[in-house]
C-alpha positions as a Markdown table, in Angstrom:
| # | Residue | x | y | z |
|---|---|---|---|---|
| 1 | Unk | 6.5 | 18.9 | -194.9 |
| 2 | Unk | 5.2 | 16.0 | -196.9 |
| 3 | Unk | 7.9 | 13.4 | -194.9 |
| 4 | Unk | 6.7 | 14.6 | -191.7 |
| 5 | Unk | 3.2 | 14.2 | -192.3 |
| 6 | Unk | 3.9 | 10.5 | -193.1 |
| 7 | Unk | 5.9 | 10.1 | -190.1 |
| 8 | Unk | 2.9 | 11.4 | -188.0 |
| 9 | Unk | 0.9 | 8.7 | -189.8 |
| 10 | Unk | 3.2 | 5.8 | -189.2 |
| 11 | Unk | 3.4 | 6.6 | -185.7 |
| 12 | Unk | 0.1 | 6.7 | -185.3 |
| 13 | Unk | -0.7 | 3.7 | -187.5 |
| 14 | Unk | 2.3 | 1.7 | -185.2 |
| 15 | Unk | 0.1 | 3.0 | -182.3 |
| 16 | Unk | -2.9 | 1.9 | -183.2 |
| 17 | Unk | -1.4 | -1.4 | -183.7 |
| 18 | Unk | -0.1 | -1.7 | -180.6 |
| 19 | Unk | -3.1 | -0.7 | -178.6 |
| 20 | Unk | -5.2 | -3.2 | -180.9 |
| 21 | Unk | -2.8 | -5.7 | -179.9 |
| 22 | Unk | -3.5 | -4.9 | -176.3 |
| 23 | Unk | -7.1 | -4.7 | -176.4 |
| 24 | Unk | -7.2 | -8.2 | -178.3 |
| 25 | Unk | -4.8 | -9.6 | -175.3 |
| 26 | Unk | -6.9 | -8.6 | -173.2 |
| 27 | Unk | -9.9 | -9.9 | -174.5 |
| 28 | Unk | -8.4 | -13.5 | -174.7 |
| 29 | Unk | -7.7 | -13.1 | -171.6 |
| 30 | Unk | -10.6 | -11.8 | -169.6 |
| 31 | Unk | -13.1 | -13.7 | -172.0 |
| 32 | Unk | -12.7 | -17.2 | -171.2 |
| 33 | Unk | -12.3 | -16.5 | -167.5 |
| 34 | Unk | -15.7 | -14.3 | -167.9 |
| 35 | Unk | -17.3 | -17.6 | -169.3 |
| 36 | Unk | -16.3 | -19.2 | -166.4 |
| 37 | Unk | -17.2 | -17.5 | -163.8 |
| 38 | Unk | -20.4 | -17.6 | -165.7 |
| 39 | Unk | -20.4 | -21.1 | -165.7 |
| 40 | Unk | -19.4 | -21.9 | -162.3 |
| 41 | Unk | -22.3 | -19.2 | -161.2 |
| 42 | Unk | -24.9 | -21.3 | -163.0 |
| 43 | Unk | -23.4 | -24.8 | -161.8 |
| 44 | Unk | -24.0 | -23.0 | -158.2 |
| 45 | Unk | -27.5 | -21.6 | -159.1 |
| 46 | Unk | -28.7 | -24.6 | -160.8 |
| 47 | Unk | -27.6 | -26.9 | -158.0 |
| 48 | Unk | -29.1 | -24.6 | -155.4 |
| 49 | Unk | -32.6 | -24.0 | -157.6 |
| 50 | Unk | -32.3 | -28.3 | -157.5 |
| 51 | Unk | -32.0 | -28.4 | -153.8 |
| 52 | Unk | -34.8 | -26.2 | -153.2 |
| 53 | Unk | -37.0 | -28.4 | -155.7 |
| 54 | Unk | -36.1 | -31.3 | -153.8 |
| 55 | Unk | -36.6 | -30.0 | -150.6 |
| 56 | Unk | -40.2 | -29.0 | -151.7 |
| 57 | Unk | -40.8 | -32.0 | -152.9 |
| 58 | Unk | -39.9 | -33.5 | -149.5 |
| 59 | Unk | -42.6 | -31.7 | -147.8 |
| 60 | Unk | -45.1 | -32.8 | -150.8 |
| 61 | Unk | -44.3 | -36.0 | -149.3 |
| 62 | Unk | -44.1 | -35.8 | -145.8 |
| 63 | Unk | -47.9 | -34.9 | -146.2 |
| 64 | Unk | -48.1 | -37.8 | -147.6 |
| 65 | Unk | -47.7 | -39.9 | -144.8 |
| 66 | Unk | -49.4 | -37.7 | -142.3 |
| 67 | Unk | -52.6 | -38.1 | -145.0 |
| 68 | Unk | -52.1 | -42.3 | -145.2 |
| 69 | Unk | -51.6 | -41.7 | -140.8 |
| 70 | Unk | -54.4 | -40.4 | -140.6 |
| 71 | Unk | -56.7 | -42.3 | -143.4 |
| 72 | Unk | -54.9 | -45.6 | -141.3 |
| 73 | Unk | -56.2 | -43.9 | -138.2 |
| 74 | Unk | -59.8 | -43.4 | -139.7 |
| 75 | Unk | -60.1 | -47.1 | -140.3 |
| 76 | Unk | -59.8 | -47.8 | -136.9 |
| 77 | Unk | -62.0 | -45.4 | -135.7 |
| 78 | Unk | -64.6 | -46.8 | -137.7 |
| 79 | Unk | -64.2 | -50.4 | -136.8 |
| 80 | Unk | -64.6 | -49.1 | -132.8 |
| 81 | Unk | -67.6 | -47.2 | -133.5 |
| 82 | Unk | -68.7 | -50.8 | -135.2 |
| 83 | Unk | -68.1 | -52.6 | -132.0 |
| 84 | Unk | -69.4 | -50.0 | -129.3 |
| 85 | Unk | -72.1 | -49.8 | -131.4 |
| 86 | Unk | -72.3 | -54.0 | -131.4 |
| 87 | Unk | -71.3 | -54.5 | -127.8 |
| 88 | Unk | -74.1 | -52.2 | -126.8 |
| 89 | Unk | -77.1 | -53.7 | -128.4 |
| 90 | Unk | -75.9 | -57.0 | -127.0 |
| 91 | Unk | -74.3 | -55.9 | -123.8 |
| 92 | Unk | -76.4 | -57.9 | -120.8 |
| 93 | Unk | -76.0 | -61.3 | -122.8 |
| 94 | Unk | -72.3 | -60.5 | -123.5 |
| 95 | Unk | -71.4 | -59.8 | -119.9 |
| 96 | Unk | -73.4 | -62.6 | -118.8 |
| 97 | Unk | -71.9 | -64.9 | -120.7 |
| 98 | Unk | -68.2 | -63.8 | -120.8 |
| 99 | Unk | -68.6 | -63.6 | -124.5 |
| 100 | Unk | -66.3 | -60.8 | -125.1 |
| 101 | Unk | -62.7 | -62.4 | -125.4 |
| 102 | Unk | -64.5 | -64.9 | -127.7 |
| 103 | Unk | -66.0 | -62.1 | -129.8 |
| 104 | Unk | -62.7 | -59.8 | -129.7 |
| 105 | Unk | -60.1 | -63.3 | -130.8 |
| 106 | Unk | -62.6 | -63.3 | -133.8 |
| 107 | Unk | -62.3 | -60.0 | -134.7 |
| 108 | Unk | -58.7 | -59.6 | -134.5 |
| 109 | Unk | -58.2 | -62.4 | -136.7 |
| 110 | Unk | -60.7 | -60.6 | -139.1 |
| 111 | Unk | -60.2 | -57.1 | -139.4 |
| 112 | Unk | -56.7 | -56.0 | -138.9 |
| 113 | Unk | -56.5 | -54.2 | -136.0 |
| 114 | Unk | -53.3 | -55.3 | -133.8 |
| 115 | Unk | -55.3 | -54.8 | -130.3 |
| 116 | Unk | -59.0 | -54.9 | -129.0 |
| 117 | Unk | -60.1 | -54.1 | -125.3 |
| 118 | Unk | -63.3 | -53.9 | -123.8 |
| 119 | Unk | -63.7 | -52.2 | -120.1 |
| 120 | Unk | -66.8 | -52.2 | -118.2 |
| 121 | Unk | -68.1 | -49.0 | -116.0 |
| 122 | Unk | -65.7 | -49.3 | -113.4 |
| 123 | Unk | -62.6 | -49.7 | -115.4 |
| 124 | Unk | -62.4 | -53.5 | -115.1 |
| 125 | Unk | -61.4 | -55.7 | -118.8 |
| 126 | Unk | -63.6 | -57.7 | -119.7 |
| 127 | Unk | -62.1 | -59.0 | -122.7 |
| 128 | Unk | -58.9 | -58.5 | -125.0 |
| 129 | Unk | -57.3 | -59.8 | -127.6 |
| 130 | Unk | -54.0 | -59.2 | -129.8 |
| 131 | Unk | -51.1 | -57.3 | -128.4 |
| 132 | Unk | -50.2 | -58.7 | -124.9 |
| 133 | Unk | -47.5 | -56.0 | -124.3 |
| 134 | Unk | -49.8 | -53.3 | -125.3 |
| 135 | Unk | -51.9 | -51.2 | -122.7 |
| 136 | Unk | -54.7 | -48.6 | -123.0 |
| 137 | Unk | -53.4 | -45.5 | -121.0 |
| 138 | Unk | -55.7 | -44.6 | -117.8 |
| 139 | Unk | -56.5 | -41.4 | -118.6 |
| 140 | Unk | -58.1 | -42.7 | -121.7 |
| 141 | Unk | -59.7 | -45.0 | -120.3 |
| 142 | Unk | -61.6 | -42.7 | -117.6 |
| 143 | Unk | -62.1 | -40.2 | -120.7 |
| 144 | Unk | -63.8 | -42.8 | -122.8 |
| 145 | Unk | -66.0 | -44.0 | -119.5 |
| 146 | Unk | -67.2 | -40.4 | -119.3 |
| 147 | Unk | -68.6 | -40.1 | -122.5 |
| 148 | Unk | -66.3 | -38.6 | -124.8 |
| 149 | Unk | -64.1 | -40.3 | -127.6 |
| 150 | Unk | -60.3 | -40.9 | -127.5 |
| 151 | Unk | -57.8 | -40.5 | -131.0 |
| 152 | Unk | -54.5 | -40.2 | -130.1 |
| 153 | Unk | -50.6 | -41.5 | -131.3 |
| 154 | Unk | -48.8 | -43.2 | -128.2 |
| 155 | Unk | -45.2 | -44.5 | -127.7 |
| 156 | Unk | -45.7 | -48.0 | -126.2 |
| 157 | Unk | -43.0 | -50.4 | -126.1 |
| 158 | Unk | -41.0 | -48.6 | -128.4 |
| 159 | Unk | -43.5 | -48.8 | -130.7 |
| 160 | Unk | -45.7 | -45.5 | -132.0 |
| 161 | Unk | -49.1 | -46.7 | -131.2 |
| 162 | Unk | -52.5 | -45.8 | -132.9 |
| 163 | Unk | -55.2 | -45.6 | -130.0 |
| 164 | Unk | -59.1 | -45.5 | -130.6 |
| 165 | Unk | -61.7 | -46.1 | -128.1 |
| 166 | Unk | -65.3 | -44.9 | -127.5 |
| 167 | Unk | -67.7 | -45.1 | -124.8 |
| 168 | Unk | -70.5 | -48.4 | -125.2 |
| 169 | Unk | -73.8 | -47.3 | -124.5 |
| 170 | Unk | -77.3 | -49.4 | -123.8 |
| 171 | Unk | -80.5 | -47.7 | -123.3 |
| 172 | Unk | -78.5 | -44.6 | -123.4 |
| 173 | Unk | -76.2 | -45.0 | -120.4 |
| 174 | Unk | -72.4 | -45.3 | -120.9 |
| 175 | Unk | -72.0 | -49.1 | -119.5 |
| 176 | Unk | -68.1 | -49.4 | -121.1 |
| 177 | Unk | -65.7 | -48.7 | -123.3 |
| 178 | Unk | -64.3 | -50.5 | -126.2 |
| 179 | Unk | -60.4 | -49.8 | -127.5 |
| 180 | Unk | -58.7 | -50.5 | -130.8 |
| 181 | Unk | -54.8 | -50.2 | -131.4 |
| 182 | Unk | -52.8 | -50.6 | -134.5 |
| 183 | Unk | -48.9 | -49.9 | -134.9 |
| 184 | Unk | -47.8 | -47.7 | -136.8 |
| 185 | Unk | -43.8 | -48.5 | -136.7 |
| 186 | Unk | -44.9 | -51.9 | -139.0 |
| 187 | Unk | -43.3 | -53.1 | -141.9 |
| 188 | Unk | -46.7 | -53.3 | -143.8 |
| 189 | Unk | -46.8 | -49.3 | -142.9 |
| 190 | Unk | -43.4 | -48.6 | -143.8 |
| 191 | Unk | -43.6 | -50.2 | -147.0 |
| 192 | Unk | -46.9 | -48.9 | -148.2 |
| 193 | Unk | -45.1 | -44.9 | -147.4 |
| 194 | Unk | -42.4 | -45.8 | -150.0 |
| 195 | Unk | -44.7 | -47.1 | -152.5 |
| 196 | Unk | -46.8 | -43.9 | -152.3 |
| 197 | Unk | -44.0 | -41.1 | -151.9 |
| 198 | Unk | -40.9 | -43.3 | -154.0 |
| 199 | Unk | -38.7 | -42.3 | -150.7 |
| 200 | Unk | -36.9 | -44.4 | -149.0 |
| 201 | Unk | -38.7 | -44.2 | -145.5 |
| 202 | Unk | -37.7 | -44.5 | -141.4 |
| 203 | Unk | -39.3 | -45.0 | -138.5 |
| 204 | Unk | -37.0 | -44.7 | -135.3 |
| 205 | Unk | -37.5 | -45.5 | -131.7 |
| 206 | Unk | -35.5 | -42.5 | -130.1 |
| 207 | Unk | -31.8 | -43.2 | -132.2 |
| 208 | Unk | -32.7 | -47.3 | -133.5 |
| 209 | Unk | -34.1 | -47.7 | -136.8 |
| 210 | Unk | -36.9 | -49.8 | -135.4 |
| 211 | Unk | -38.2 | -50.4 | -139.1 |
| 212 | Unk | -36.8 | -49.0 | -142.6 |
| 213 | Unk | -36.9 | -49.4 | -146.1 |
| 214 | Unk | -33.2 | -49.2 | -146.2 |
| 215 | Unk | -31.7 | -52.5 | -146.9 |
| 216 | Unk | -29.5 | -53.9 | -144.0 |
| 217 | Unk | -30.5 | -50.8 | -141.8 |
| 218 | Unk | -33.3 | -52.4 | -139.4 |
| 219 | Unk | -32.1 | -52.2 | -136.0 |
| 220 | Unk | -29.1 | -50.1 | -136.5 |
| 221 | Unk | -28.6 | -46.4 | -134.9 |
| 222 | Unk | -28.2 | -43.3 | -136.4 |
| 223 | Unk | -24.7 | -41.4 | -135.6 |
| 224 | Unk | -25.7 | -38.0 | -135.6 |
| 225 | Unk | -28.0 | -38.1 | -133.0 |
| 226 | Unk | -27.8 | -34.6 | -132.3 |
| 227 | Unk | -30.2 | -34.5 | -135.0 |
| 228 | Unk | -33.0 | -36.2 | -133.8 |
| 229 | Unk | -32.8 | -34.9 | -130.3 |
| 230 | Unk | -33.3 | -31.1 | -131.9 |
| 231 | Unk | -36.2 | -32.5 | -134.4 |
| 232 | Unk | -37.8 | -34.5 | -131.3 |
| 233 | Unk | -36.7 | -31.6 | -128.8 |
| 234 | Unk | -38.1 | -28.3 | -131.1 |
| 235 | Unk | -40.6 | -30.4 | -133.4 |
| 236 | Unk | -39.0 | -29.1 | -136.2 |
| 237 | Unk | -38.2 | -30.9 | -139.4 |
| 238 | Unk | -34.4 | -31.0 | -140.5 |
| 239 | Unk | -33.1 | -31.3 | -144.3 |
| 240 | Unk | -29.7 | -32.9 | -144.7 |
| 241 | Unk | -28.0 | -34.4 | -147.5 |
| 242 | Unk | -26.2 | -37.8 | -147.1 |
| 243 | Unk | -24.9 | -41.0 | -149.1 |
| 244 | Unk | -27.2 | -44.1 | -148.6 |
| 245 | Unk | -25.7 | -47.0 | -150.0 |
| 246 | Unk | -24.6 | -45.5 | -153.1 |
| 247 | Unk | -27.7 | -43.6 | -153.5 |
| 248 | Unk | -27.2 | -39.6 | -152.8 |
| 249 | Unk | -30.0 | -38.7 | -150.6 |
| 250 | Unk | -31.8 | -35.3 | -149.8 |
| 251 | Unk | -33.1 | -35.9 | -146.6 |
| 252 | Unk | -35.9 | -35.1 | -144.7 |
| 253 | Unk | -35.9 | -35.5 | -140.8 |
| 254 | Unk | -39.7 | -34.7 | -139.3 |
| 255 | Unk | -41.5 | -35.2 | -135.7 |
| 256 | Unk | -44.5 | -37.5 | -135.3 |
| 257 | Unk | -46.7 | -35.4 | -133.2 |
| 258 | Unk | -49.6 | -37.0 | -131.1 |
| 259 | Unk | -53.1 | -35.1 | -130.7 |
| 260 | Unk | -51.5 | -32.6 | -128.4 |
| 261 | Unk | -49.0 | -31.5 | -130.5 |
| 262 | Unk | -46.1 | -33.5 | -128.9 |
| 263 | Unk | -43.3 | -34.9 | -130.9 |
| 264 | Unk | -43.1 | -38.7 | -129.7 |
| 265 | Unk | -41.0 | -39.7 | -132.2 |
| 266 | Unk | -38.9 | -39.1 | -135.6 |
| 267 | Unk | -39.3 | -40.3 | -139.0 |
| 268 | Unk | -37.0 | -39.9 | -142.5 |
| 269 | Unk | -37.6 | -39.4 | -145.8 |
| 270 | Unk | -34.9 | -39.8 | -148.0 |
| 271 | Unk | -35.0 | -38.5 | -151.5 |
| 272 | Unk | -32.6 | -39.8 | -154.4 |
| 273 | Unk | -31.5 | -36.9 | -156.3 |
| 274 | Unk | -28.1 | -38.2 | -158.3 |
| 275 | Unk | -30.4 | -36.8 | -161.3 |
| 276 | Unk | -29.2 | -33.4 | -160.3 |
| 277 | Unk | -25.4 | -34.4 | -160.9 |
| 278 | Unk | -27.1 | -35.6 | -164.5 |
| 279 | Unk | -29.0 | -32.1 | -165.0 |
| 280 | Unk | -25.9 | -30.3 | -163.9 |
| 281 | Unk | -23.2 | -32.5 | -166.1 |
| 282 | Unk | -25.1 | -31.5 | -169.2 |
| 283 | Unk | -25.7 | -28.2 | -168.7 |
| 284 | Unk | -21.5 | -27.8 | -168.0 |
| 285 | Unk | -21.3 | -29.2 | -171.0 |
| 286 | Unk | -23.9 | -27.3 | -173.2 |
| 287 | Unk | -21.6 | -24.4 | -171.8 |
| 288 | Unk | -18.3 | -25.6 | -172.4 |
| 289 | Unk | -17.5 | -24.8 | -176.3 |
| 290 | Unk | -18.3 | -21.1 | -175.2 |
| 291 | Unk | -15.7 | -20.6 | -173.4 |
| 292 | Unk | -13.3 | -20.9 | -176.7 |
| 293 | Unk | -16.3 | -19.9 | -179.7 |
| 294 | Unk | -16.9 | -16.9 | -177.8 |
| 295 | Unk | -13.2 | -15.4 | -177.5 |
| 296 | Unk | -12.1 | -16.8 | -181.1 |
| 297 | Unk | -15.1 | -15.1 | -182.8 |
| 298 | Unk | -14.6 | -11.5 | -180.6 |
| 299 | Unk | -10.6 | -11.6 | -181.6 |
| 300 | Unk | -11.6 | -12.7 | -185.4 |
| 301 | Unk | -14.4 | -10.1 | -185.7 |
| 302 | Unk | -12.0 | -7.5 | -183.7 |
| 303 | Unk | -9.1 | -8.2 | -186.3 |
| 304 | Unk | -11.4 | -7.6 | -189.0 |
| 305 | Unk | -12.3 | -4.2 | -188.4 |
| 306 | Unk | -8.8 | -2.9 | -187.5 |
């Protein structure tokens, strides 16, 4: 009776051995491929989370520009209503004595604007000054002779075109109209967006970068022009990712609407984000040692309890 009792006990001692020994395989096993897959989940979330961050940050800055658009566009409009306001206190000696192109050569040398035009009541220029190549659109012009006040983005000569103008009034009668026009697509412009939103910035005229912070880029077209025909076409902005130079770039593809809504052109933002390889090599690697401390400590701690 005694022998078979500790017969019963070996066998179940042997098979308590051999299932420990199964358990532990298995847990050396499944372990390091659990830490794994956890680590390849939060290389996936983390990049993704990063992504988003930089997308958002994207927008952030495409506001940006539309702000330093419009506080660019604000300038001008207060220089015309300087000059209508001028031209109309001195309008009869001014027309008299042909004084206007005089007047508006002075003033483009002085206060920045790229273009000045003055029209009397029927439409006819009576001075100008700056940008030969550059025209006022009619239906401004009649708007402006009517009384009210044109603000709008054009596309002139591939160029996107800021265009102010207000109606000149003496003794309270509309007697012409005075335009202002600055570029936008400048090199002055382009550089003051990537000094205020660190982006590398684009302005194209329909698939040629017409001006760019991009080194060696100027005048070259894009190759996906798919791309800018959907952003232009929908007036919709587009994210993509790309290498620039040896910069990887979140990028940011966004319509330049005029008063009306209207995309007339498309600009880029490009965002370097090789920080998010950085965030994401070090987290890897904060991760790494689990993937044997964890499975060495289960077996140990299994072994010691068996």
């Amino acid at each position: 009776m005694f022998v078979m009792d500790e017969s019963k006990e070996k066998t179940k001692l042997t098979f308590k051995h051999s299932v420990s020994n199964r358990i532990m395989a298995c847990i050396a096993v499944a372990l390091p491929v659990i830490v794994f897959v956890m680590i390849v989940t939060c290389y996936l979330a983390t990049r993704s989370t990063l992504n988003n961050y930089f997308k958002q940050q994207l927008k952030v800055k495409q506001t940006i520009v539309e702000f330093e658009m419009q506080k660019d566009q604000a300038q001008l409009i207060s220089l015309v209503y300087s000059l209508a306001d001028n031209f109309g206190a001195n309008w009869e000696r001014f027309s008299e004595n042909d004084e206007f192109s005089a007047l508006l050569n002075d003033l483009y040398q002085s206060k920045g604007a790229e273009s000045f035009v003055v029209y009397d009541k029927n439409s006819s220029v009576l001075g100008t000054a700056g940008m030969k190549d550059f025209s006022v659109p009619i239906d401004a012009v009649s708007k402006v002779l009517t009384g009210g006040n044109y603000v709008d983005y054009v596309k002139m000569s591939g160029n996107v075109v800021s265009v102010c103008g207000v109606p000149v009034r003496s003794n309270n009668r509309v007697v012409g109209a005075v335009f202002s026009m600055r570029r936008i697509t400048s090199e002055e412009f382009c550089a003051n967006i990537q000094t205020v939103t660190d982006c590398q910035f684009t302005m194209f005229d329909k698939y040629t970068r017409i001006v760019t912070t991009l080194d060696g880029m100027k005048g070259t077209t894009i190759s996906d022009t798919a791309l800018l025909d959907s952003v232009a076409k929908t007036g919709e902005s587009q994210t993509t990712e790309a290498l620039l130079g040896k910069q990887t770039c979140i990028c940011l593809y966004f319509p330049m609407l005029n008063a009306s809504g209207k995309p007339i052109e498309v600009f880029f933002l490009g965002f370097d984000i090789g920080i998010r390889g950085t965030i994401v090599r070090k987290l890897i690697g904060s991760m790494l040692p689990n993937a044997f401390i964890i499975p060495a400590s289960t077996i140990l701690f299994f072994l010691s309890n068996t």
